[in-house]
Every structure is written in structure tokens, then in C-alpha cells.
Amino acid sequence: MTRNVTKLHPFADSAPASRSDDPTWLSALRQDGLRRYRDAGLPTPRTEAWKYTNLRRLSRMLFQPVGSSVEDVSVPEDRLPKLDAYRAVLVNGRYRADLSRLDGMPKGVHVSGIADVLRASPAKLEPLLGRLAVHEGKPLADLNTAYLDDGFCVFIDDGAVLDKPLHLVSIGASSGTDPVCFYPRLLVSAGADCIATIVESHVGDGAYFSNGAAEIWVGAGAVLNHCKVQVEGAEAYHIADTAIHLSDRAVYDGFVFQSGGLLARNEVYASLDGEKIECRISGAYLATGKQHIDNTTFIDHVKPDCKSREVFKGVLDGTSRAVFQGKILVRKDAQKTDGFQLNKALLLSTGAEMDSKPELEIYADDVKCSHGATVGELDADALFYLRARGIDLETARNLLVAAFVDDAVGEIQNAAVREAVSEMVQAQFAMRNEDEIDE
Amino acid sequence: MALLEVKNLHASVGGKEILKGIDLVIEPGEVHAIMGPNGSGKSTLSYVLAGRDGYEVTEGSVQYDGQDLLALAPDERAGAGLFLGFQYPVEIPGVTTMNFLKTALNAVRQYREEKPLDAMQFLKYVRERAAMLNVTDDMLRRALNVGFSGGEKKRNEILQMAVLEPTLAVLDETDSGLDIDALKVVAEGVNAMRTPERSMLIITHYQRLLDYIQPDHVHVLANGRILRSGGKELALELEEKGYGAITGAEAA
Amino acid sequence: MAATTETVEQVQTLANDGYKHGFVTDIEMETAPKGLSEDTVRFISAKKNEPEWLLEWRLTAYRHWLTMPEPQWAKVKFDPIDYQDSYYYAAPKSDDDRPKSLDEIDPKLLETYKKLGIPLLEQELLAGVAVDAVFDSVSVATTYKKKLEEVGVIFCPISEAIQTHPELVRQYMGSIVPYGDNKHAALNSAVFTDGSFVYIPKGVRCPMELSTYFRINAENTGQFERTLIIADEGSYVSYLEGCTAPQRDEHQLHAAVVELITMDDAEIKYSTVQNWYPGDEEGRGGIYNFVTKRGLCRGRNSKIAWTQVETGSAITWKYPSCVLEGDGSIGEFYSVAITNNMQQADTGTKMIHIGKNTRSTIVSKGISAGRADQTYRGLVKILASAEGAQNHTQCDSLLIGDQCGAHTVPYIECANPTASVAHEATTAKISDEQLFYCLQRGLSEEEAVSLIVNGFCKEVMKTLPMEFAVEAQKLIGISLEGSVG
């Protein structure tokens, strides 16, 4: 591999030394992550999976690991989805019990900071942590593992029911002039036949680099709704890798809304490692200005009789760029697979660019798989129709764009979450339109 | 000698026994009707006769034209003159009806040790039969059954029967989904095919088709067995009294 | 039509049970030394009596080739190629004294064509097709030249065009596929031995379909054709390319380059039926088919349409592409690819939209059977300049059996808000219902599969010229023999 000569691996030098009270498996896990990250280097566009998302600028930024924790941070309520929910909070990747509201949590649901569990009962984490996020070719997830120290830890016992959504809020805060980087981790273990809804929100101010990794175990027959809202600050870099493991009859309903950050990439890998699983991963994205927003998904059909469905819709304005990469793999044993994927993007301005790479890789013959992708502008006929009814161009345009995106939001199965996200999307549109008027 | 002789036929699908001992004898030129409620095993019988995969004969025998029918592959059965009119004809995109008919006819002619028809002969041959069934040239040019209405599909089935000229035609619920006009057209097509040599087995839920195609014998099938056999008056009796009266309350 | 039918019959009567075009002609070869070096390149150039500039170009390409890595991204697996274990030049002995008519051609050669079912005389007389037959590397017969000359069409071996029309060759060769494009194209540029050259003058509609038959024959001889077609303003040409190759155990490399260019309002229709030896059931032998084909729609409202039926080769690596530079230009790609047994194919197209209101259509039908692996790989790129550009892509895959793979990897890059791009892909299998229905009508399983697959491919097959369509349909049946059982 001659390419290794030019390999970059910033951020690696400041990896923390293990603490004396760390269990040995944890030190080994971190060391392994560091080694893998160093071996692979920061991905370049020559890496197929990163063909359309260039990290050159990120590699030149002088992000420093978070030093002392930031005290005077409040939760920016107005930027979060409006939800009646339990809440847990991270600030710069560190768990903040003082900002969390977990009172009245039903029996069988345990939410805490990873650091606390690592000190108190590390044996609980050993069989789960780092087991899903170790796929080849994920150097940034490896980097997260190298720094693994804190984050959210959610355990849901077999058969438990979460009565309200659990809202996991990650706040980025650069103190003063120093851009910081942090490595939030999320571990969810949803036991057999449990029912839960988890909403992740990512917000912040200033220049920071949030490099997250999540590992989600969904047990047999469990129903997990998982919605992620990424509305990071305008100077933020947000890269996140989510790995999901699904067992027999599990239902996973995932949704990703992205409109924040200077550069954002959300990558989801779902392994349908059981029979009769239903897996939905949908999303919406709004990109404007010079934003770069990437959604990458990989659905791995391992066993027979599973269904997967993806609907992504995006709107691009300014000179923004958006990327959608969606792969469906149907392995040899995954007969009777039903896979569907759709990505639609609207380009609203000259200078915006959409790159789409839907991909089917199929080794079983008795399957029904399809994908579709379209890129285009607003339907001129529809626009004319609205204007002929007396609606002005700007309003008509906004109406159609909002309807376009709302179509994807409609994929969210949980009604309360769907309404909250829909409202957020509308608010984002409203905010952007105001910005345009200001300019 | 009987054309078809079914003896104590048992068959199961996916391990579940559906036919539980069928006996049936059809002589050349006879038209038999098998009537029965939903789930009685009517379609299973037609698939077993045609040799569909997944329909397992567990007991009994079927003699057809002096040979063991069950030992033949599906295409060999077709070659030997057994035709199945499907309840749900299959769509094959990209293959025109005309092309399909030609391929099928020449395949069957090969079994009969006849020379294949050339394009001109075939066209003449098909158009004669198509006209009778109101099948237009446009339909013949369209992909097989793709976008066809229910009536068009059924007329197409009868056209195929007319083209292939079978010795035994098994018509599975040929009347389902048809309005009364289409029903008449289909029945006329079937009647035109009746000869002293050709036998037919008509499978139906309702008596209405039998108003137009007069059967020589009627059998009532329920729960995998033939419960009663009789003449065409049996169909009328069924129509009046319902299946319950004949099969017992459990199969109403 | 009659000749084609006869061709097909001849091929079938000659068939041994496996590969139907597999036999070897025993003709003395004049051969370059084994292996690849600057000396090989010089030997080839000297043999062809080429001008100095062409030798220099070949040498530059060769030196560049040395520095290039093998393309890695395609989803195909094979052992590294030993380039030093091949011959790069083999010509029939009669080369020094080129035949003036078919009567002068080595009777053994003619015999080979007969075995292949390509009766030159009959094609001349009956089909009205001008044939430029490439046997190994050197063209041995060019017919109908006169008739074409009357309307000013130039159709000749590229080696001849280099001598007779050096200005045209020099201007365009390598302008659409530069030697540095990829390693296979660089190799071709260094060692190409012959191929076809076509020039259609302004306003001329070529009076006949032009066709070339390629054939690999000598053991260990890679085949490096190079084709250049120039369609001047308002002209039209339909070009047919068909290939068959004799049965061999050792892998044989085929790295062709095809360059097309259309000026204002011109149109080129390029059709291929590819039936190189695919190797046996266990994957032994078979051709490596690494082809670079690209067309440039330079003029306004010009059009390039690629149609391909790919059934042969052990490995196919091929992406016939269109660069839509002229405003209002049109690119089309219609493809049927069949892989059976151990075959691998990674094929597709690139549509690069540069000009305003450019349009492209992609229809790809892939059929995978046996233990074969097949990938559609395509790029649709809309540049910011391509106002109002439109693309529509339809990719369908059909799987036969549970040991094969079918993959779809489209890249869609759009940088213009007025453009519209739509991509659809599906994967399915032949349903049991369809098969049973056909069997019930008396078709054998193989007839049924052939019928259903031909239906699946119809959209592509109907774009083939009549001469090819019949043969291609039969090929589909032959290629899938033994796939259902």
C-alpha cells in the first residue's frame, strides 16, 4: 500500500493515557482503536467510502481535546425538539448529571454516564462496548474508541417499556478561542421485547469537532424508535458512526435529521442478524451556505425474511453540498429479503451540488430489492398551479419545499417525535428565510 | 379406455394434506365439472394434475391416456395434451403474447412429431382462433398478460387452449372475475372446442358458468374428497340449496 | 437476413457441446519476441512501417504504462497478469503482400471464417454489409470499399489510415481516450496492432451498416484493437462489432480502445455483440476483456448510442461512455450482460453532461447465473454548465440460482439546479409461477428461461440492428444453458 506514505492522523497524539483504575480490557480496547486509526489514517477522497466527503480542512484545524469541563452551560431549549421526555445531557462529551432530568424513570430502564458505569461496574460494559464499532474501514470510529471515556449508557431490561421518549442531548461548547474536539459515545442495550423511543439531539456554539460513535443492541422482539437531530453550530464539524445489531423479530425505526454543522457526516450500519426483522432508516437534510452534509447508510441483510426501508429527502441551497450513500447488502442466506431505498434531493441554487451513490450488492436469488434516486428542481407545474391561485413565488416555493421534506419526516413511526421533528424542520425553514431577508 | 383415471389420490402442500382420496374417471369427449367451496382443494387438484412443484402426491395414482401421468414432467404433460387454464394467469414482461403462443405451439407440435409452423402459417392459424374470442391483434402484440384486464387474461387462456388443441383441458375458475358478457365469450370459446375426442374438467365455485357450458357430469368437492357425483342437475341443486346442504354444516 | 440465419445455423451445426466457436486454425505466424519492452513497441511500429510521430506516441504511452497501477475498483477477482508472458504481435504470413480480393486470401483463413459462420462472400452479396475482418492483429480483407468511396466514406484498417490519412488519425487518435486514461488504455496505445478507422463526411448518411469481426487466435497473443470513428457535421453511421474466440485454456488478454466523435448534428450508433470464450464451468481459461470505449459528442445536437450484448469473456471490464459537450447532444447506453458459471463482469457507462440541454438514457439489464458475479457500475455527472440536462437510468438485475451475485453501483453527481436525474434499479428472480406457466404450455425449462430472459432484455434487444438481433437472441439462450436444474 503505497498510499500510506501520505497518511494523516491528526488528533492521535493527545490520546489519553489509561488511568490506573481502568480495567485492562478497556485499556486494550483503546489501544486497539488507536492502532487501527494510525494504520488507516484520516480518510481521503481516494477511500471509496469517503469519495465525496473531504476532510482536508478538518485535518488542518487545530482542535484540542477538552481540558477542564465547562461549567456555565445551559441547555438551549429553543434549539431542541419540543418533547415531553426524560433527558440526559453531555457537554463536550462529558456526562452532566446536573443538567439531566431522569426522575420517574420506569423500572427496568437505566440511563447514566459511561464514565460512571466504568468506575462503578465495568463488568457490565465489557461484553458490549467496542463489539459493534469495530468494523474494518471506520478509522473515525476507531479514533472515538481510542478516546473512549464518557458518553451515554442506556440499558433497557427485557420486556421493559419506556413510557416517554428518552432525550439524549449532546452540547458542544468551545470556550474562548480554542477550538475543541470531543468523542461522545453512546451505548444502548435494548433487551428482548422491550419498547422504547430514544431521541438524540446535537447542538452547540463555536468551533468544535464532535466525533461520535454509537453502538445499539436491539434484542429479539424489541421495538426501538431512534431519532437523531443534528443541528450543530455553524462552525462545527460533526462526524458520527452508529452501528446497530438487530435480533429476531426486532423492529428498529431510525430517522436522522441534519441541518447543522459546517461539515457533517452521519453514518449508520445496521446488521439484520435475525429473522423477520423490520428495519427502517430514513432521514431529511437541509444544507445551505457552504455546508457539507453527508448521510451514509449500510443495511446488511444477514438472515432470511427481513424487511428494510429507507427514504431520504434533502434540500440544498447556497453553495452547499450534500452526499447520500446507501448500500444494501443481501447475503447468501438472506432469502425473501425485501429491501427498498429512495433518495430524493432538490437543488435550489446554482452552485449547490448533490452526490448520490445508492448501491445494491446481492447474493441471494429470492429477493425483492430496489433503489431509486432523483435530483432535480421544484416541479414547475406545481409551482405555477400555486401561483395561479394567487400564492406568491416565495411562499409557493417554501410550501412545496416543506412538503417535499415532510414526506420523509412522515416515515417516523412515533407520533410525538414525528410532530416535534416536523415542527423543527418548519422552524429551520423559517429561520433560513429570515436570514435570506436579512442578507 | 378412459382418458383420465384418478384413483385414491392424496396430496399435500407444505406437509398439510389437502386432497384426501380423490377418485375420478373421465372418458374421451366428456365434460366434467368439479364444484366446491373455497379451500375444498379444487385448485390443488388442478395443480397436481399439471405437476406443479410443491404439490406432493402421497398416495394413489393417475393414469392419463394409458400412461402414468405423475411420472411426467410438467412440460411433458403439456406435450401429451394436458392443458391447464390458470385461475391467475402469470405476467411475463417483454414477451409478446404472439411470441409466447408460437413458442408454445411449436414446442407442443414437437411432442406430436409435427413440423413447426412458419411465421405466415402461424399468423393465419392464430388469427382464426383469436377472432372467435375477440382477441385483437393489439392484444397479441402486447407482453403476455401484462396490463391485461381480468377478462382479457381469461380470454387469453382460452385462446391458448384453442391454439394448443389439448386432449384434456382443466379450466380452473375460468369464470372468476368476469362480467356476464366476458363470461359468454369465454363459454362460447370453450363450447367451440368441444369434440368427441376432447375432454374437459371445469373447476368452479358457482353454477353460473355451467349455464353456458353444459357438463356431462358434476362432482362436489369438499374437504379434499368428492362427496357427491351426478348429472348437470346436481349443479342446480347446489345453486338452490347451497354447499352446506350437501357437504354438511362444517363446509358451508 | 438470410445470411444471418444461415450463419447461425452453420454455427450450430458445427457446435461441439461446450463453446460453439472453439477451434484453432493452424497458420504460421510472424511473431514479435515474447514479452513487452521498448523493443516490442519498436518492432510493432516498424512492422507497420509507421511514421516517427506514432512511434514516439507509442513509446510515451509505454513509459507511462510502466508507472501506472492496475485499476483496483472493479468488483472482479483474478491473478495478476504476467505481461512478459505474452506475445504482442502476430500477423498472418501474407502480410507483406496484402491480398487485393478474397480470392487471394489464404484459404485456411477463409475456412476459419466459415467455421465461425461468417461467410464473407455471402455477407457481401446478400447482406450488403461491408466487412473489415480482423484476423489476429492484421486486417486481411476490406470489402465494399468502392461503394463507400463513392459517397466519401473512409472505412479501412487503422494501420492503412495511418498511411493514407495521417492528418485525421493524428488529430483524433488519443484525443478522446488519452493514453494515460487507465492502464489498459495505455497498454493498447503502446502495442495496438490494428483496428478500424471510419470517417463519414459532412451530410453523408452511410449507405450501409459497417461491421467488423474480431477474433483472437494465436496462443498467448493479446489482442489490442484500436478503433476510431469520426462523424462529421450532419452525418450518420451505424457500426456493428461482433467477437468470437477459439477455446483456449490459458487466459488471454484483450484490451481494446474505441474512440468516437460526433460533430454538429451527427450521429453514431455503435452496437456490440461480445461472445469471447468465457472459460469452462470451473472458470479455467477464458478471455480477459478490458475495454475502454468513449464517445465525444462535440457538436450541437449530436448523438452517440452504445448498445452492447455481453455474453462472453471470463472477465469483462467495460464502460462505454459519452461526453456530452455540444449543447443539446444525446448519449444513450443500452446493455444486456449475461454471466454464467464462473464469469465475472463489471460493466456500465459514464454520462458526462457538459453542454446545455444534454440528455442521456441508460438501460442496463444484467442476468447472473451459476456462480457468476456481475456488477453494474455507472456514473452520471452533471456539471454546473449543463443547464437543463436530463438523465434517466434504469438498471434491472435478474438472478438465476442462489450461487450468483448481482450488484448495482451507480454514482450520481449533480451540480446544476435545473438538471433532472432519475435512477431506478431493481433486482428479482425468475418466479416459480412464470416458469411453471411456461412449462404447462409445453416449453422445456431451458426454452422457458430463454424466453423469459429475452423478454426481460427486450428494451435493449430492440435497439440492435436486425442483423444482430436474431443472433443475439440465440446467444442469450446458449449462454444460459445449464443454468436451471
XYZ file of N, CA and C in Angstrom, chain C residues 252-382:
393
model
N -6.374 -15.091 -21.859
C -5.901 -14.231 -22.923
C -6.402 -12.821 -22.664
N -5.531 -11.884 -22.838
C -5.858 -10.501 -22.540
C -6.338 -9.788 -23.795
N -7.402 -9.078 -23.645
C -7.931 -8.280 -24.745
C -8.144 -6.876 -24.207
N -7.383 -5.927 -24.712
C -7.521 -4.552 -24.222
C -7.711 -3.620 -25.403
N -8.937 -3.424 -25.768
C -9.228 -2.597 -26.930
C -9.519 -1.157 -26.515
N -9.366 -0.266 -27.481
C -9.765 1.119 -27.275
C -10.655 1.523 -28.445
N -11.784 2.116 -28.138
C -12.659 2.631 -29.191
C -12.914 4.110 -28.900
N -12.684 4.937 -29.911
C -12.941 6.369 -29.767
C -13.950 6.804 -30.826
N -14.983 7.519 -30.388
C -15.983 8.042 -31.318
C -16.062 9.550 -31.143
N -16.303 10.236 -32.249
C -16.513 11.677 -32.121
C -17.582 12.124 -33.110
N -18.527 12.928 -32.616
C -19.576 13.440 -33.499
C -19.538 14.968 -33.521
N -19.603 15.522 -34.729
C -19.689 16.975 -34.880
C -21.174 17.373 -34.861
N -21.464 18.649 -35.145
C -22.848 19.137 -35.102
C -23.803 18.198 -35.839
N -24.909 17.886 -35.194
C -26.000 17.119 -35.800
C -25.615 15.734 -36.310
N -24.454 15.242 -35.948
C -24.040 13.921 -36.424
C -24.486 12.845 -35.432
N -24.543 11.606 -35.913
C -24.971 10.509 -35.045
C -24.168 9.251 -35.324
N -23.707 8.621 -34.245
C -23.051 7.318 -34.367
C -23.823 6.326 -33.504
N -24.157 5.211 -34.113
C -24.794 4.120 -33.377
C -23.782 2.988 -33.376
N -23.342 2.571 -32.203
C -22.292 1.574 -32.112
C -22.842 0.358 -31.373
N -22.917 -0.769 -32.059
C -23.504 -1.963 -31.443
C -22.471 -3.079 -31.335
N -22.520 -3.767 -30.227
C -21.552 -4.837 -29.983
C -22.273 -6.104 -29.538
N -21.877 -7.230 -30.117
C -22.226 -8.498 -29.500
C -20.911 -9.146 -29.116
N -20.711 -9.357 -27.863
C -19.427 -9.853 -27.381
C -19.594 -11.279 -26.908
N -18.900 -12.180 -27.553
C -19.025 -13.595 -27.221
C -17.664 -14.264 -27.183
N -16.712 -13.612 -26.571
C -15.405 -14.229 -26.390
C -15.550 -15.467 -25.527
N -14.585 -16.341 -25.645
C -14.594 -17.576 -24.853
C -14.651 -17.269 -23.350
N -15.672 -17.766 -22.651
C -15.869 -17.412 -21.251
C -15.130 -18.297 -20.245
N -14.410 -19.298 -20.720
C -13.815 -20.244 -19.780
C -14.778 -21.396 -19.561
N -14.318 -22.452 -18.900
C -15.202 -23.598 -18.710
C -16.001 -23.450 -17.413
N -16.756 -24.496 -17.059
C -17.622 -24.413 -15.887
C -16.859 -24.131 -14.603
N -15.569 -24.536 -14.589
C -14.789 -24.348 -13.364
C -13.999 -23.046 -13.388
N -14.194 -22.253 -14.440
C -13.502 -20.972 -14.503
C -12.097 -21.073 -15.088
N -11.806 -22.200 -15.752
C -10.496 -22.313 -16.388
C -10.562 -21.684 -17.770
N -9.520 -20.922 -18.092
C -9.444 -20.312 -19.412
C -10.387 -19.125 -19.525
N -10.553 -18.670 -20.732
C -11.444 -17.533 -20.941
C -10.685 -16.240 -21.124
N -11.355 -15.317 -21.774
C -10.733 -14.057 -22.153
C -10.889 -13.023 -21.049
N -9.851 -12.224 -20.849
C -9.955 -11.023 -20.019
C -10.282 -9.890 -20.977
N -11.429 -9.329 -20.831
C -11.879 -8.327 -21.789
C -11.885 -6.952 -21.110
N -10.788 -6.223 -21.260
C -10.637 -4.920 -20.596
C -10.696 -3.831 -21.663
N -11.832 -3.241 -21.808
C -12.056 -2.375 -22.958
C -12.335 -0.946 -22.526
N -11.742 -0.005 -23.222
C -12.040 1.400 -22.971
C -12.749 1.969 -24.186
N -14.019 2.310 -24.018
C -14.795 2.852 -25.130
C -15.369 4.187 -24.701
N -15.160 5.193 -25.523
C -15.685 6.502 -25.142
C -16.058 7.282 -26.379
N -17.135 8.009 -26.278
C -17.555 8.848 -27.385
C -17.656 10.293 -26.933
N -17.280 11.182 -27.821
C -17.381 12.604 -27.519
C -18.419 13.212 -28.451
N -19.518 13.708 -27.862
C -20.498 14.455 -28.658
C -20.004 15.895 -28.660
N -19.169 16.203 -29.631
C -18.568 17.529 -29.615
C -19.548 18.563 -30.160
N -20.303 18.150 -31.199
C -21.155 19.128 -31.878
C -22.509 19.276 -31.220
N -23.166 20.401 -31.536
C -24.532 20.631 -31.077
C -25.450 19.545 -31.619
N -26.404 19.153 -30.813
C -27.439 18.195 -31.227
C -26.874 16.928 -31.845
N -25.699 16.546 -31.447
C -25.164 15.287 -31.973
C -25.551 14.160 -31.021
N -25.337 12.922 -31.465
C -25.824 11.797 -30.681
C -24.892 10.598 -30.796
N -24.640 9.967 -29.678
C -23.897 8.710 -29.688
C -24.706 7.684 -28.893
N -24.953 6.539 -29.513
C -25.706 5.480 -28.832
C -24.881 4.203 -28.808
N -24.647 3.693 -27.615
C -23.959 2.413 -27.452
C -25.003 1.338 -27.160
N -24.926 0.230 -27.869
C -25.725 -0.927 -27.482
C -24.768 -2.094 -27.336
N -24.878 -2.830 -26.262
C -23.988 -3.976 -26.112
C -24.740 -5.194 -25.595
N -24.377 -6.338 -26.139
C -24.856 -7.603 -25.602
C -23.600 -8.374 -25.223
N -23.392 -8.494 -23.938
C -22.156 -9.077 -23.446
C -22.466 -10.451 -22.859
N -22.047 -11.496 -23.553
C -22.312 -12.824 -23.002
C -21.033 -13.600 -22.746
N -19.941 -13.162 -23.323
C -18.719 -13.950 -23.244
C -17.708 -13.399 -22.250
N -16.480 -13.877 -22.380
C -15.325 -13.492 -21.582
C -15.388 -14.019 -20.153
N -14.219 -14.372 -19.647
C -14.134 -14.767 -18.245
C -14.327 -13.534 -17.381
N -13.710 -12.436 -17.807
C -13.825 -11.185 -17.069
C -14.123 -10.057 -18.050
N -15.140 -9.308 -17.765
C -15.467 -8.151 -18.591
C -15.309 -6.898 -17.740
N -14.600 -5.946 -18.289
C -14.329 -4.675 -17.603
C -14.524 -3.622 -18.668
N -15.662 -2.977 -18.640
C -16.024 -2.212 -19.834
C -17.080 -1.159 -19.520
N -16.824 0.078 -19.877
C -17.747 1.171 -19.557
C -17.875 2.137 -20.732
N -18.588 1.725 -21.778
C -18.732 2.634 -22.925
C -19.400 3.938 -22.476
N -18.769 5.048 -22.751
C -19.194 6.301 -22.144
C -19.461 7.384 -23.177
N -20.159 8.426 -22.735
C -20.411 9.566 -23.608
C -20.049 10.846 -22.874
N -19.285 11.685 -23.540
C -19.017 13.017 -23.031
C -19.895 13.961 -23.850
N -20.896 14.544 -23.201
C -21.889 15.350 -23.917
C -21.489 16.818 -23.830
N -20.661 17.204 -24.787
C -20.082 18.545 -24.754
C -20.966 19.536 -25.511
N -21.430 19.129 -26.699
C -22.238 20.032 -27.519
C -23.612 20.252 -26.894
N -24.106 21.484 -26.965
C -25.444 21.760 -26.447
C -26.448 20.865 -27.156
N -27.392 20.346 -26.391
C -28.451 19.538 -26.986
C -28.009 18.162 -27.440
N -26.802 17.757 -27.075
C -26.354 16.440 -27.539
C -26.962 15.328 -26.675
N -26.955 14.120 -27.242
C -27.647 12.988 -26.623
C -26.716 11.788 -26.498
N -26.714 11.172 -25.344
C -25.943 9.942 -25.145
C -26.889 8.829 -24.725
N -26.689 7.644 -25.278
C -27.515 6.512 -24.889
C -26.643 5.292 -24.631
N -27.087 4.504 -23.683
C -26.374 3.263 -23.374
C -27.407 2.186 -23.104
N -27.398 1.169 -23.946
C -28.310 0.037 -23.763
C -27.453 -1.205 -23.600
N -27.663 -1.925 -22.529
C -26.770 -3.050 -22.278
C -27.503 -4.281 -21.764
N -27.126 -5.418 -22.320
C -27.508 -6.703 -21.747
C -26.216 -7.411 -21.399
N -26.083 -7.820 -20.170
C -24.892 -8.578 -19.799
C -25.348 -9.872 -19.136
N -24.784 -10.966 -19.606
C -25.129 -12.268 -19.038
C -23.859 -12.908 -18.510
N -23.904 -13.327 -17.258
C -22.768 -14.069 -16.725
C -23.282 -15.396 -16.198
N -22.555 -16.455 -16.522
C -22.948 -17.792 -16.099
C -21.684 -18.480 -15.564
N -21.856 -19.652 -14.970
C -20.708 -20.406 -14.439
C -19.829 -19.508 -13.578
N -18.527 -19.363 -13.941
C -17.629 -18.572 -13.087
C -17.337 -17.191 -13.680
N -18.118 -16.759 -14.650
C -17.838 -15.473 -15.286
C -17.980 -14.302 -14.307
N -17.214 -13.248 -14.581
C -17.337 -12.022 -13.804
C -17.454 -10.852 -14.776
N -18.354 -9.958 -14.482
C -18.467 -8.774 -15.325
C -18.676 -7.543 -14.461
N -17.923 -6.520 -14.742
C -18.103 -5.226 -14.102
C -18.257 -4.262 -15.264
N -19.485 -3.871 -15.522
C -19.716 -3.071 -16.720
C -20.799 -2.038 -16.477
N -20.787 -0.998 -17.291
C -21.735 0.096 -17.127
C -21.334 1.224 -18.048
N -21.597 2.424 -17.613
C -21.314 3.546 -18.508
C -21.036 4.803 -17.701
N -20.529 5.809 -18.382
C -20.429 7.138 -17.784
C -21.092 8.123 -18.725
N -21.919 8.971 -18.176
C -22.525 10.036 -18.969
C -22.084 11.358 -18.338
N -21.262 12.075 -19.069
C -20.744 13.334 -18.536
C -21.466 14.472 -19.262
N -22.309 15.193 -18.523
C -23.084 16.280 -19.137
C -22.337 17.604 -18.956
N -21.936 18.183 -20.083
C -21.237 19.468 -20.034
C -22.091 20.556 -20.692
N -22.642 20.228 -21.866
C -23.407 21.207 -22.633
C -24.819 21.393 -22.090
N -25.435 22.492 -22.508
C -26.814 22.784 -22.095
C -27.786 21.802 -22.740
N -28.848 21.514 -22.004
C -29.927 20.669 -22.532
C -29.451 19.339 -23.109
N -28.411 18.810 -22.533
C -27.939 17.491 -22.964
C -28.810 16.429 -22.294
N -28.973 15.325 -22.975
C -29.849 14.281 -22.452
C -29.147 12.931 -22.503
N -29.367 12.104 -21.511
C -28.811 10.754 -21.577
C -29.809 9.733 -21.048
N -29.728 8.549 -21.619
C -30.582 7.439 -21.219
C -29.704 6.220 -20.987
N -29.928 5.557 -19.883
C -29.178 4.338 -19.580
C -30.185 3.225 -19.286
N -30.095 2.147 -20.028
C -30.920 0.977 -19.726
C -29.990 -0.218 -19.617
N -29.901 -0.785 -18.442
C -28.983 -1.898 -18.235
C -29.739 -3.105 -17.701
N -29.563 -4.230 -18.354
C -30.223 -5.454 -17.926
C -29.132 -6.488 -17.650
N -29.008 -6.890 -16.418
C -27.974 -7.846 -16.048
C -28.600 -9.164 -15.626
N -28.049 -10.255 -16.144
C -28.539 -11.575 -15.769
C -27.365 -12.362 -15.218
N -27.532 -12.869 -14.028
C -26.438 -13.600 -13.415
C -26.921 -15.014 -13.071
N -26.111 -16.004 -13.442
C -26.481 -17.399 -13.181
C -25.240 -18.156 -12.708
N -25.413 -19.430 -12.407
C -24.283 -20.252 -11.992
C -23.620 -19.685 -10.746
N -22.301 -19.567 -10.784
C -21.581 -18.969 -9.659
C -21.002 -17.614 -10.071
N -21.649 -16.989 -11.032
C -21.111 -15.768 -11.615
C -21.395 -14.547 -10.752
N -20.626 -13.518 -10.975
C -20.764 -12.266 -10.261
C -20.844 -11.140 -11.277
N -21.810 -10.266 -11.099
C -21.960 -9.207 -12.074
C -22.254 -7.880 -11.393
N -21.646 -6.826 -11.882
C -21.838 -5.503 -11.304
C -22.184 -4.500 -12.388
N -23.218 -3.719 -12.155
C -23.429 -2.527 -12.978
C -22.749 -1.373 -12.250
N -21.886 -0.679 -12.952
C -21.212 0.463 -12.339
C -21.373 1.640 -13.296
N -21.986 2.692 -12.838
C -22.240 3.784 -13.767
C -22.080 5.134 -13.112
N -21.716 6.104 -13.915
C -21.596 7.473 -13.417
C -22.468 8.387 -14.263
N -23.282 9.187 -13.582
C -23.973 10.272 -14.269
C -23.477 11.547 -13.615
N -22.802 12.368 -14.404
C -22.219 13.573 -13.833
C -22.782 14.780 -14.569
N -23.422 15.666 -13.817
C -23.980 16.872 -14.409
C -23.109 18.033 -13.944
